[in-house]
Tab-separated table of C-alpha atoms and ligand atoms in Angstrom:
chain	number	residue	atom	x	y	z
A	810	UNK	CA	9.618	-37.384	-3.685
A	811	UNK	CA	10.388	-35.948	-0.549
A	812	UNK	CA	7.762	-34.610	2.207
A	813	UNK	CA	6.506	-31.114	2.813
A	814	UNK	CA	8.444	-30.860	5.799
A	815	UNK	CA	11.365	-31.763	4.416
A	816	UNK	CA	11.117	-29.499	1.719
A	817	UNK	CA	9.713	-26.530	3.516
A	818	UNK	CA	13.349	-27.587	5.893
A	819	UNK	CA	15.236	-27.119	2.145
A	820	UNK	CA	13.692	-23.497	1.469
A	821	UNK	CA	14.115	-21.718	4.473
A	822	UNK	CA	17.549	-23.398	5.005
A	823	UNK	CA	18.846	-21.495	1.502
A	824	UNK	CA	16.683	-18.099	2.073
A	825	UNK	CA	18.162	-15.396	4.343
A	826	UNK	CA	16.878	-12.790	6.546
A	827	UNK	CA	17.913	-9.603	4.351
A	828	UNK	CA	19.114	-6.656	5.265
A	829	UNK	CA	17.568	-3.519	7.401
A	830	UNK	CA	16.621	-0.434	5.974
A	831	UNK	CA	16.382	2.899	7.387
A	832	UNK	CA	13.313	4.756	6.736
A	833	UNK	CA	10.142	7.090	7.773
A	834	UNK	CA	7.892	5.300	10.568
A	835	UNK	CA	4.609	5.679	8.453
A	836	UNK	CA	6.370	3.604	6.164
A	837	UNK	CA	6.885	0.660	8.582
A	838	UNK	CA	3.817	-1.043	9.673
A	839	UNK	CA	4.081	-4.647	9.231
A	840	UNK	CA	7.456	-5.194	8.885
A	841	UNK	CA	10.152	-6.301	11.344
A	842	UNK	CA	11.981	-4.139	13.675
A	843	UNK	CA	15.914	-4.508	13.731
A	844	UNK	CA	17.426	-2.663	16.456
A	845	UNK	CA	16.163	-1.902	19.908
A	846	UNK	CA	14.129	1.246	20.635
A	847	UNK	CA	15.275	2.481	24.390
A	848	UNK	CA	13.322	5.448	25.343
A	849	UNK	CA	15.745	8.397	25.678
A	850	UNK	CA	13.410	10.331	28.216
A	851	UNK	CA	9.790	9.659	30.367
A	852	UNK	CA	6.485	9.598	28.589
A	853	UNK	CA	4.479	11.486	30.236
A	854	UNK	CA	7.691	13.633	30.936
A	855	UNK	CA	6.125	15.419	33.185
A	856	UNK	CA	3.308	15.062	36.046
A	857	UNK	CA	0.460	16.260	34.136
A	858	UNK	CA	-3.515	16.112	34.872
A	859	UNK	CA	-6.132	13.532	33.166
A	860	UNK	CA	-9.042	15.831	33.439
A	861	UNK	CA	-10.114	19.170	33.061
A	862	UNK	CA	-10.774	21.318	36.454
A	863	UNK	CA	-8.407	22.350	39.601
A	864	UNK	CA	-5.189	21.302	40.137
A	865	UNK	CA	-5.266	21.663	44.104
A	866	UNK	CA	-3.223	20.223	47.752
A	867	UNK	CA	-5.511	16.881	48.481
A	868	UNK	CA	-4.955	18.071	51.963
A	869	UNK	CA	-7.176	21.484	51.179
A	870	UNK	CA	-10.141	19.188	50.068
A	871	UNK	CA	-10.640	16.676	52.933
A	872	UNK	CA	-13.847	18.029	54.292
A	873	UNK	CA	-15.678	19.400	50.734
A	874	UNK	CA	-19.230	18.189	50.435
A	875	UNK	CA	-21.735	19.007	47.963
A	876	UNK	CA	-23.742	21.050	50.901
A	877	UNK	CA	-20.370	22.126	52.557
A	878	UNK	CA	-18.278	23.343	49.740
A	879	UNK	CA	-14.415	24.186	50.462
A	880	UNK	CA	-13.749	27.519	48.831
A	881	UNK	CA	-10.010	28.127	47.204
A	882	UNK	CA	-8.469	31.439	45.644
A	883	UNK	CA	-7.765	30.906	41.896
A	884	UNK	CA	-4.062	31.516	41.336
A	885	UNK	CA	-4.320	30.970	37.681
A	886	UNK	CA	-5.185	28.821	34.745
A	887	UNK	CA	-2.679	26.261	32.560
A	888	UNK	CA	-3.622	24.822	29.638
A	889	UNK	CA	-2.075	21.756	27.807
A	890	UNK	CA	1.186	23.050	25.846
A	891	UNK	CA	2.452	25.325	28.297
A	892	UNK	CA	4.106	25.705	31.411
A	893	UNK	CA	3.572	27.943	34.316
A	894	UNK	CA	5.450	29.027	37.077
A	895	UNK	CA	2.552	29.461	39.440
A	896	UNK	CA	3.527	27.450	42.756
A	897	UNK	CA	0.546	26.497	44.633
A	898	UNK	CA	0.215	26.356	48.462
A	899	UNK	CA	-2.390	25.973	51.389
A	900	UNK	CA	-5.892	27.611	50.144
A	901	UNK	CA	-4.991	28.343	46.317
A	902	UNK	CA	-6.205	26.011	43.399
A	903	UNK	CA	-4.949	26.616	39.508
A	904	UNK	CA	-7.176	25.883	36.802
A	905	UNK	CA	-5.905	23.276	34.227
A	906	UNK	CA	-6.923	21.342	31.314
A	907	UNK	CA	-6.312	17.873	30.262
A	908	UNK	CA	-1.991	17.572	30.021
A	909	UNK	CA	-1.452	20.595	30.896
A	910	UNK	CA	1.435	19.957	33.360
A	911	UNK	CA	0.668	19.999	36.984
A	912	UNK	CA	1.972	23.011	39.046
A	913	UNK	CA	4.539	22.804	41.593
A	914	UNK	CA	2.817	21.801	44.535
A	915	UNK	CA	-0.117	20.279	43.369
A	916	UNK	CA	-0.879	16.728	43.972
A	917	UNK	CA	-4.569	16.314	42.599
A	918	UNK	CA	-6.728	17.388	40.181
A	919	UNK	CA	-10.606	18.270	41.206
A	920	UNK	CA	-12.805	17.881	37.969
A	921	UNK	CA	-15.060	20.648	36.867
A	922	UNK	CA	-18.086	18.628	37.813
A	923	UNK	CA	-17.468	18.529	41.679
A	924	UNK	CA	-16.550	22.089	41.396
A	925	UNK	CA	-18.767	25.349	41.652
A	926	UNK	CA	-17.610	26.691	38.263
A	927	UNK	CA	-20.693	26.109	36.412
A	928	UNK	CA	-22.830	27.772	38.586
A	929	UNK	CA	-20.341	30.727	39.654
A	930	UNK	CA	-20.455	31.600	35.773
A	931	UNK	CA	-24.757	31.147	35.417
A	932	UNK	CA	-24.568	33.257	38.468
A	933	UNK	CA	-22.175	36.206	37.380
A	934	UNK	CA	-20.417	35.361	40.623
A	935	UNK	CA	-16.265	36.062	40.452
A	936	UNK	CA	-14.004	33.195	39.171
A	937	UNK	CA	-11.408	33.960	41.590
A	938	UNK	CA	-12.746	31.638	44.027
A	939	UNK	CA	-13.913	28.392	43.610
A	940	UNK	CA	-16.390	25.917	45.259
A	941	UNK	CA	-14.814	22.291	45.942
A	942	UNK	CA	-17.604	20.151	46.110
A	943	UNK	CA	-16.075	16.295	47.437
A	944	UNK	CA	-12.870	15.370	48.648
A	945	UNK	CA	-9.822	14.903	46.466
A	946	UNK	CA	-7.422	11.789	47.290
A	947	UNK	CA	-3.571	12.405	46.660
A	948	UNK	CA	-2.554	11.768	43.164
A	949	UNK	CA	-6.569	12.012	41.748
A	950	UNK	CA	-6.352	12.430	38.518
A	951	UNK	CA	-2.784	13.151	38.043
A	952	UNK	CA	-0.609	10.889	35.043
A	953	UNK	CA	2.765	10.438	36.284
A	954	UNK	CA	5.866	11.564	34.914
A	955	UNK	CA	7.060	8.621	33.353
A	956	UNK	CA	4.144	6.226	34.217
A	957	UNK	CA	3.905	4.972	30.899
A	958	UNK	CA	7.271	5.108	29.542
A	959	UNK	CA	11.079	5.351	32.141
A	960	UNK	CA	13.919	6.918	29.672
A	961	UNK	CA	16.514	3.974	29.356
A	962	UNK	CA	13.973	2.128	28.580
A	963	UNK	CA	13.894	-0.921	26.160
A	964	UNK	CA	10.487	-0.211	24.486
A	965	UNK	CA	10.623	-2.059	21.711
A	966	UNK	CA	12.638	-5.260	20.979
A	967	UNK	CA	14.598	-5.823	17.627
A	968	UNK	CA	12.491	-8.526	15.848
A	969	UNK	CA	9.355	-7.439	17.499
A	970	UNK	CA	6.694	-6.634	14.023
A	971	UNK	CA	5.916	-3.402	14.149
A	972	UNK	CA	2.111	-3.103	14.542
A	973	UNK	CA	0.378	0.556	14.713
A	974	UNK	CA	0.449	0.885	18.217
A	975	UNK	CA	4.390	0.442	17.549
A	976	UNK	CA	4.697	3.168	15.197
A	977	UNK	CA	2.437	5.384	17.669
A	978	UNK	CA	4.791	4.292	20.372
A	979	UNK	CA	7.963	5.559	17.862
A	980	UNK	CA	6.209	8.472	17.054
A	981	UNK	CA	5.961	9.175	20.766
A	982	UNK	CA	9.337	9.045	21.534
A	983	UNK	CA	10.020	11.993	18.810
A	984	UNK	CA	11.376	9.426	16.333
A	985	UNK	CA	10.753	9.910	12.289
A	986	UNK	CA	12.525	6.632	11.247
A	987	UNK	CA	12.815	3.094	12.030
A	988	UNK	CA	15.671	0.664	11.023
A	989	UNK	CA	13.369	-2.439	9.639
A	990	UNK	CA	14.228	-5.253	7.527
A	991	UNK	CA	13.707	-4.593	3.995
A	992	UNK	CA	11.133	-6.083	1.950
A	993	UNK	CA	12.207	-8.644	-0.246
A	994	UNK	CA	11.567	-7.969	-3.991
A	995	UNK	CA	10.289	-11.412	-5.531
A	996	UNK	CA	10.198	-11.644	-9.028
A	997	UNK	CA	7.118	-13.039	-10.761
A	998	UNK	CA	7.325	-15.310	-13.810
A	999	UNK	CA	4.679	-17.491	-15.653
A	1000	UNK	CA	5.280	-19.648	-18.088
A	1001	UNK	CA	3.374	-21.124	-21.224
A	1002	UNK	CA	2.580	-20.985	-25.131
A	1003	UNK	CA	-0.985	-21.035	-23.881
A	1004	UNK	CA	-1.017	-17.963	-21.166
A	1005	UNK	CA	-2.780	-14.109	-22.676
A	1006	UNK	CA	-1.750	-10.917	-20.676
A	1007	UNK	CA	-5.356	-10.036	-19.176
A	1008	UNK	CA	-6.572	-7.116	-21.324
A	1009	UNK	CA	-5.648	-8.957	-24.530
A	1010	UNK	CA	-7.902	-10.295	-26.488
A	1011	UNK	CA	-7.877	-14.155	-26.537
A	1012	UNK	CA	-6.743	-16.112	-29.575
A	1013	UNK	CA	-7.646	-19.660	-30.226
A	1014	UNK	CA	-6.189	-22.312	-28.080
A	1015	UNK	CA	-5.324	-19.732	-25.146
A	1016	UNK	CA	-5.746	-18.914	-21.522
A	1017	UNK	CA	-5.727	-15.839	-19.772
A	1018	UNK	CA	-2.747	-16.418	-17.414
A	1019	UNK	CA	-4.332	-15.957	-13.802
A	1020	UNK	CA	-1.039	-17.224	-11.857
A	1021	UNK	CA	0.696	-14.208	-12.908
A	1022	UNK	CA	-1.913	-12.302	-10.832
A	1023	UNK	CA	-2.558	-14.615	-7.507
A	1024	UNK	CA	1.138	-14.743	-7.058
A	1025	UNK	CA	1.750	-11.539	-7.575
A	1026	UNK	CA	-1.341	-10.894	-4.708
A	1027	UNK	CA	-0.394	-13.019	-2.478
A	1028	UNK	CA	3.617	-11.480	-2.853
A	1029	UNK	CA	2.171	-8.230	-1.657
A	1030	UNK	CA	-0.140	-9.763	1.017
A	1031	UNK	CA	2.961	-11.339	2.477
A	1032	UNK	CA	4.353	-8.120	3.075
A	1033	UNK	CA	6.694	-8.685	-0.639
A	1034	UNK	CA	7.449	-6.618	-3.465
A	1035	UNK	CA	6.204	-8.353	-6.907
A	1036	UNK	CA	8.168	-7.900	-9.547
A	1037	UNK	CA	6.178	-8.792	-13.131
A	1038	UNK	CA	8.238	-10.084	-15.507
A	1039	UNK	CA	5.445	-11.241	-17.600
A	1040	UNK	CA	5.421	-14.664	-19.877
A	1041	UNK	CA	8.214	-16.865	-20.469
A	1042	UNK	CA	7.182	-19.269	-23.892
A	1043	UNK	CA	8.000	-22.966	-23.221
A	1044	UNK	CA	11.558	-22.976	-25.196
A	1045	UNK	CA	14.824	-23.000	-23.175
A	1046	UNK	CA	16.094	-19.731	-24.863
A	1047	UNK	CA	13.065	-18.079	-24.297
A	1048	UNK	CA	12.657	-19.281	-20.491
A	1049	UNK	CA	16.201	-18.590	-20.098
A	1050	UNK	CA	16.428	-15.292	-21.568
A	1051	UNK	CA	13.110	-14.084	-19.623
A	1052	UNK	CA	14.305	-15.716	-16.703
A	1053	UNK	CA	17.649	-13.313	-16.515
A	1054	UNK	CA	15.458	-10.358	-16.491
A	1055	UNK	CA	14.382	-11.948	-13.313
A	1056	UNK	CA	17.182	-12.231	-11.488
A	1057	UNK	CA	18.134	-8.884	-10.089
A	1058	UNK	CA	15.985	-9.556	-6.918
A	1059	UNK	CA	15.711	-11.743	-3.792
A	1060	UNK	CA	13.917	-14.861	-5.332
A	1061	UNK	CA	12.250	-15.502	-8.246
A	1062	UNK	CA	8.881	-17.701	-8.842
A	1063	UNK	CA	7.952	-19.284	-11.671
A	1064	UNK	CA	4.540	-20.965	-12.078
A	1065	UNK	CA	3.946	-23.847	-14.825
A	1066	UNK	CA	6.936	-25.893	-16.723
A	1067	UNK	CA	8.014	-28.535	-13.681
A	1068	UNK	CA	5.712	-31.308	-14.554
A	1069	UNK	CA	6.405	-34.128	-16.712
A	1070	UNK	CA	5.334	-33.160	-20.049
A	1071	UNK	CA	7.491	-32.486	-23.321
A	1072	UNK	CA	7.179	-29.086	-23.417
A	1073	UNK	CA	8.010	-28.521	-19.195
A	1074	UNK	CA	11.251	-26.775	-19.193
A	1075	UNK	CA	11.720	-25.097	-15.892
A	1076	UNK	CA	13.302	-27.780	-14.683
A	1077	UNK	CA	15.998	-28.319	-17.597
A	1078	UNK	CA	16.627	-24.218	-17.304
A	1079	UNK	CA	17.200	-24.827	-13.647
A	1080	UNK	CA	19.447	-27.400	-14.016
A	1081	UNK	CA	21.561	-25.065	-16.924
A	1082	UNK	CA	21.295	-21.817	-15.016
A	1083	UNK	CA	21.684	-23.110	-11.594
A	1084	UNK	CA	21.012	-25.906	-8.666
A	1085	UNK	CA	17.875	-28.143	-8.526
A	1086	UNK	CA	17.230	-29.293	-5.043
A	1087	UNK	CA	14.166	-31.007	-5.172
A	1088	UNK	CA	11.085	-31.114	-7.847
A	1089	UNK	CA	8.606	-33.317	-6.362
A	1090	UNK	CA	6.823	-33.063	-2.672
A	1091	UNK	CA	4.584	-35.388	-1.434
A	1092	UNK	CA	1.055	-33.441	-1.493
A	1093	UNK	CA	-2.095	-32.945	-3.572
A	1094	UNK	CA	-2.569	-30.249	-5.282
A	1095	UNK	CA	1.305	-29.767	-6.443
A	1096	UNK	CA	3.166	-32.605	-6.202
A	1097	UNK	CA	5.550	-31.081	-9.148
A	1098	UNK	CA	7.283	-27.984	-7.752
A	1099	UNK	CA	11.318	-27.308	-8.392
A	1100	UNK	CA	13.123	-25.507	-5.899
A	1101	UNK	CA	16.682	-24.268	-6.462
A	1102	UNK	CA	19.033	-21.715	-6.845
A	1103	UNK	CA	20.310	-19.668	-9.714
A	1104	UNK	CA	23.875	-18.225	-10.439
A	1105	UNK	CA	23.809	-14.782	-11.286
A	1106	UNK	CA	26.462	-11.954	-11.161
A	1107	UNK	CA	26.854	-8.479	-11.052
A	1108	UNK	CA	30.505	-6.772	-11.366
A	1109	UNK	CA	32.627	-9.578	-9.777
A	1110	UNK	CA	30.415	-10.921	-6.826
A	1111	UNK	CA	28.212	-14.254	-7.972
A	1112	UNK	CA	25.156	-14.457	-6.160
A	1113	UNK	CA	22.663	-17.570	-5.646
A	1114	UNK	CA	19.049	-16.535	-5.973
A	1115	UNK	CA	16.041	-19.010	-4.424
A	1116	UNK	CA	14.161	-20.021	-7.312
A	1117	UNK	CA	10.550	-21.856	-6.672
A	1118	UNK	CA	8.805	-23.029	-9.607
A	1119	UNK	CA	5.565	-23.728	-8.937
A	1120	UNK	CA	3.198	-26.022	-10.499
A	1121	UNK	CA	1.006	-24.243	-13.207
A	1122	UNK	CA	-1.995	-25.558	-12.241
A	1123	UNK	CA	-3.603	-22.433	-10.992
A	1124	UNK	CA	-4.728	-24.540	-7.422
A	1125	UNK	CA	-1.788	-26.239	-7.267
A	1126	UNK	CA	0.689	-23.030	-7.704
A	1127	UNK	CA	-1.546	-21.257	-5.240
A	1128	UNK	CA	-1.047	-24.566	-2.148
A	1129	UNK	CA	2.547	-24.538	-3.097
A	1130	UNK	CA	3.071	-20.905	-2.847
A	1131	UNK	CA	1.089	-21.675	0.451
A	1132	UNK	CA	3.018	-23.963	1.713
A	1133	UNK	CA	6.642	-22.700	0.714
A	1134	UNK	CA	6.652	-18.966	-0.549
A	1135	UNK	CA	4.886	-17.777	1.926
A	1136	UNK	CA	7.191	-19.269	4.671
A	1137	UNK	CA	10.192	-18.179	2.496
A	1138	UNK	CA	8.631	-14.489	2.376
A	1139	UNK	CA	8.232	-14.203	6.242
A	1140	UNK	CA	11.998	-15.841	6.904
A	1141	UNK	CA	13.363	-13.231	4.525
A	1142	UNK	CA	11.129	-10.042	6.354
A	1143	UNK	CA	13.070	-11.442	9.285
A	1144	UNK	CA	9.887	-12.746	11.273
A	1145	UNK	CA	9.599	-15.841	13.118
A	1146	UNK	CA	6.319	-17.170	14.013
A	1147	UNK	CA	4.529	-16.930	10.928
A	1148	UNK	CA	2.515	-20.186	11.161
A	1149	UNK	CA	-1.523	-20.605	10.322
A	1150	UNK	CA	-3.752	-20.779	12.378
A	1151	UNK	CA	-4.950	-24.694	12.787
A	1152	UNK	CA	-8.179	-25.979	13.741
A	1153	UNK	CA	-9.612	-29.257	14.183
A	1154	UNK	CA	-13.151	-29.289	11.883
A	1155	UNK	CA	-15.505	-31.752	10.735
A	1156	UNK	CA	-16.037	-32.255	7.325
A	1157	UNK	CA	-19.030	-32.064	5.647
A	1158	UNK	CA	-18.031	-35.315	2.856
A	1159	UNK	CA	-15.371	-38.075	2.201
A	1160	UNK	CA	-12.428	-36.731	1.127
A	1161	UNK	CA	-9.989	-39.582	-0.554
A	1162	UNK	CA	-6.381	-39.833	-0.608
A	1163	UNK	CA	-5.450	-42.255	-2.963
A	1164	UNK	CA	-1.537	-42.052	-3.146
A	1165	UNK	CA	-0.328	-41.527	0.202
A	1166	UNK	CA	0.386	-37.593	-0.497
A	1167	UNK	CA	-0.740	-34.794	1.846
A	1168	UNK	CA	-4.017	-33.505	0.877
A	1169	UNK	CA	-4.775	-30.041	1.126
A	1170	UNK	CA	-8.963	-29.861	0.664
A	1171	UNK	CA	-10.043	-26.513	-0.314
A	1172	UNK	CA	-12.855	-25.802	2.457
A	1173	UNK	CA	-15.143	-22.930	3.661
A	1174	UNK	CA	-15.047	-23.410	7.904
A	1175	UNK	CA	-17.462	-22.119	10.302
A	1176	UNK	CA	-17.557	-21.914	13.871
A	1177	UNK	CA	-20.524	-23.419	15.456
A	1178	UNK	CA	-21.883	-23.773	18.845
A	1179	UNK	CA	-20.829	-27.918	18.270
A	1180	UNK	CA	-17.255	-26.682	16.973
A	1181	UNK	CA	-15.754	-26.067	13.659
A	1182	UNK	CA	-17.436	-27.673	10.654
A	1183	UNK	CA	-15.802	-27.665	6.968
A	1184	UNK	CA	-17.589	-27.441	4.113
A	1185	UNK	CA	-15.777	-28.396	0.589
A	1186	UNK	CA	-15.652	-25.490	-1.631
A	1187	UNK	CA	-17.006	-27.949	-4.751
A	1188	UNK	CA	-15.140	-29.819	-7.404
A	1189	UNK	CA	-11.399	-30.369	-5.867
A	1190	UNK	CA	-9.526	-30.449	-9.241
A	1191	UNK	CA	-6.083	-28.324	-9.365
A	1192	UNK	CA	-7.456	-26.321	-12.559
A	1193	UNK	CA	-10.670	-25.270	-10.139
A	1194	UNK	CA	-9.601	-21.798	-9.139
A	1195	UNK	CA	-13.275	-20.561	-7.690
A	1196	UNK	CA	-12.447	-23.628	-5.728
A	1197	UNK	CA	-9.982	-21.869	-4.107
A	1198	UNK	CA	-11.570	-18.595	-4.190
A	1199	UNK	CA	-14.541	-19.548	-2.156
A	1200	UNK	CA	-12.309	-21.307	0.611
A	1201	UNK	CA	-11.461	-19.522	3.876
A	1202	UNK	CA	-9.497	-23.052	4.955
A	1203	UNK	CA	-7.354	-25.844	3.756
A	1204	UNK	CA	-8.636	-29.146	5.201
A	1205	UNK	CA	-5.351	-31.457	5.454
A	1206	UNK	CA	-5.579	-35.288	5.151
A	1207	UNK	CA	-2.145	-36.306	5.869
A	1208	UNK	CA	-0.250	-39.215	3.698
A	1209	UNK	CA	-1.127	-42.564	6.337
A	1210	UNK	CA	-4.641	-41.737	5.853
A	1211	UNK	CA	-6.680	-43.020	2.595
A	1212	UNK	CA	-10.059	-42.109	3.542
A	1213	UNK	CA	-11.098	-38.802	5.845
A	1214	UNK	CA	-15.208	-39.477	6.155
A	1215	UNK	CA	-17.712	-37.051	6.011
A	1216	UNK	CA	-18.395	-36.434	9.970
A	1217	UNK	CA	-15.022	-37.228	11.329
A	1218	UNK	CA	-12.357	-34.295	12.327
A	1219	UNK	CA	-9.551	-33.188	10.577
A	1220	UNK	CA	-6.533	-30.428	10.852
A	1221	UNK	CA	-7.953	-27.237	8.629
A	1222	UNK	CA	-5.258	-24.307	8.099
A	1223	UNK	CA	-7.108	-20.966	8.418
A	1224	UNK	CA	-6.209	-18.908	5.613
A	1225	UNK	CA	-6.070	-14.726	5.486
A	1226	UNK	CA	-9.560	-14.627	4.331
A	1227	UNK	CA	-10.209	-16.998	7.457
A	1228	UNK	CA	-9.822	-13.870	9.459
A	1229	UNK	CA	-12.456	-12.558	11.938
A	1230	UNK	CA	-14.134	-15.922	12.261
A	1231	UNK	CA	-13.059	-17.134	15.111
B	37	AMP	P1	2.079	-26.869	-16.596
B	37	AMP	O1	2.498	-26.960	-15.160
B	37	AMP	O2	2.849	-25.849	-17.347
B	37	AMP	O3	2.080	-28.212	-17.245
B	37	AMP	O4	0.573	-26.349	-16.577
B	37	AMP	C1	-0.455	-27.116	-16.010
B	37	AMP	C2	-1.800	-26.504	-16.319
B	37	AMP	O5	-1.888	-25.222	-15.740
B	37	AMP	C3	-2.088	-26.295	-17.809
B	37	AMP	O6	-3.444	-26.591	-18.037
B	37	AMP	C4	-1.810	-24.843	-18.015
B	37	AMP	O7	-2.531	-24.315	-19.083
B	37	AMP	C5	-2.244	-24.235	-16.711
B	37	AMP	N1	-1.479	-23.032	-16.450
B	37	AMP	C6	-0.146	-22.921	-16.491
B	37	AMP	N2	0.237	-21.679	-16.227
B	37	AMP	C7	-0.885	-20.965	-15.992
B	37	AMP	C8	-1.147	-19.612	-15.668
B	37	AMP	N3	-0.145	-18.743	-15.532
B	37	AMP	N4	-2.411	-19.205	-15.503
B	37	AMP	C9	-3.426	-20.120	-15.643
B	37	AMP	N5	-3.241	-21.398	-15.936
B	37	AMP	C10	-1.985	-21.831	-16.132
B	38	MG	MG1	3.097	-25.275	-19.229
């Protein structure tokens, strides 16, 4: 039995960081950049205004007053979109709307509201002139050319995640596509005489296979591509033969078959098709979980594909996908920090560790004004799924520690649904 460290160590030492993709930026959010974006001109790329009213010389306004207006001759209007080739001197003001780009000459922009306009146009009084009402500093509400963006520019970094500020920020600099790294396509296997297809009626002695479902979920939450391959029956020929179909991807998990019983048979399919490197960890729910690799080939080139095979005990397969899969997901999107959130809560009763595993508590946590507090989601066995489903948190009690007591503070991972909390 080796630790969760230790195995965590094992899978992300055999899964890879696949390969980039090219494709349309709408199509990117989420996933990881892998080339440098460098900016191949200036955003703005020209001096443009931030307001509607008169582009004017700063130097023109220095004495307007609300009482003592300065009056300048309208050259002109330019509106965001075009260009003009009026060229403004001593006396003259253009009017312009928001980006429109700034004449030549200008060097500030008076808004509407300290001008005249309004009134000129109540009164029926010519627009060729206009009323400057306060005094305009240099550069007053003028966006530089290249203020928010310098061409040669590294704007974004490879490995950065693209976000949708990133993809606006792509999008600005003209550009339809995006080299990312590919999603990985994870095939999605349960196993079991017992397990019904939801939709199918159930016949006696059967359960509606849920880990089919969660895995698949939590696949495409991880930013994965789920793969069904449906129900493998607990025979060797029948694993195996499913099992093939479920190789033409980046990793395949299995849920049920790894535990000690007659009819568990990942293991020995494993150990035919492939390498076993470890099928027990040292944590509650799911101490049984295989991981290895399987041999497959296509044409001439022999490939090793990850296989986890997760515990079927619907808690138990969800804390080892958790703990492993979802760590294996991120490594192969090419990201990096991909850790939970932690926080240190107190917990609302006992919790018991009574073989020196890592225990994984389902909780709900709150933030209070005294801290966090944890609340256990109910009955902690590994077949209690609403366990799970009510839990924003998964209290840890680590292996040295047989008794956590209601009141005292332990470690609680924050989980998606944690979100927003805090
Ligand atoms: P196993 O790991 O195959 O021994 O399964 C342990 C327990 O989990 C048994 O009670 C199974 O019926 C249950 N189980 C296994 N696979 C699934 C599944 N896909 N959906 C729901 N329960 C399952
Ligand atoms: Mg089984």
């Amino acid at each position: 039995m080796i630790s969760v460290e230790e195995a965590l160590e094992r899978v992300l030492s055999t899964v890879r960081v696949l390969e980039p993709e090219v494709k349309p930026i709408l199509d990117c959010a989420g996933q990881v950049l892998a080339e440098d974006i460098v900016a191949g001109f200036d955003i703005p790329p020209h001096d443009n205004s931030a307001m509607d009213g008169f582009a004017v010389l700063a130097g023109d306004t220095s004495t307007a007053g609300m009482k003592e207006p300065v009056y300048l001759d309208v050259i002109g209007e330019v509106a965001a979109g075009y260009t003009s080739s009026l060229i403004l001197s001593r006396g003259k003001a253009v009017r312009i709307m928001t980006g429109a780009p700034l004449p030549a000459g200008a060097d500030a922009v008076v808004q509407f509201e300290n001008t005249d306009e309004t009134e000129r146009k109540r009164n029926n009084q010519p627009l060729d002139k206009i009323g400057i009402l306060a005094p305009a500093a240099r550069g007053l509400n003028v966006r530089l050319k290249g203020e928010d963006i310098q061409s040669g520019q590294v704007v974004l970094k490879k490995g950065c995640t693209l976000y949708p500020a990133d993809i606006g920020v792509l999008a600005s600099l003209g550009q339809a596509q995006a080299a990312v790294i590919r999603r990985p396509v994870i095939s999605v296997l349960s196993t079991g005489d017992e397990l019904c297809p939801a939709g199918q009626p159930l016949l006696p002695g059967q359960i509606y296979d849920s880990n089919t479902y969660t895995i698949a979920a939590n696949i495409a939450m991880c930013g994965g591509v789920a793969r069904i391959i449906g129900i493998g029956r607990d025979t060797l020929a029948s694993l195996q033969n499913k099992i093939r179909h479920g190789l033409d991807a980046d990793m395949l998990i299995t849920s049920g078959g790894v535990s000690r019983g007659d009819y568990d048979v990942v293991k020995d399919v494993l150990a035919h098709m492939g390498t076993i490197s470890f099928w027990t960890v040292r944590m509650k729910p799911g101490k049984p979980i295989a991981f290895g690799t399987l041999k497959t080939s296509r044409g001439s080139a022999v490939r090793d594909i990850p296989h986890l095979g997760l515990p079927g005990n619907p808690v138990s397969s969800m804390n080892t996908f958790e703990q492993f899969a979802r760590p294996a997901i991120f490594k192969m999107l090419g990201k990096t920090n991909f850790k939970r959130p932690v926080v240190l809560a107190t917990i609302d009763q006992d919790i018991v560790n009574d073989d020196g595993r890592r225990v994984f508590a389902r909780v709900h946590v709150k933030r209070t004004a005294e801290g966090w507090t944890a609340a256990l989601t109910g009955p902690q066995g590994s077949g209690i799924l609403t366990s799970m489903s009510a839990a924003n948190g998964l209290a840890i009690v680590l292996e040295d520690c047989p008794l956590a007591r209601a009141g005292e503070q332990v470690q609680v991972q924050l989980l998606d649904n944690a979100a927003g909390i805090y």
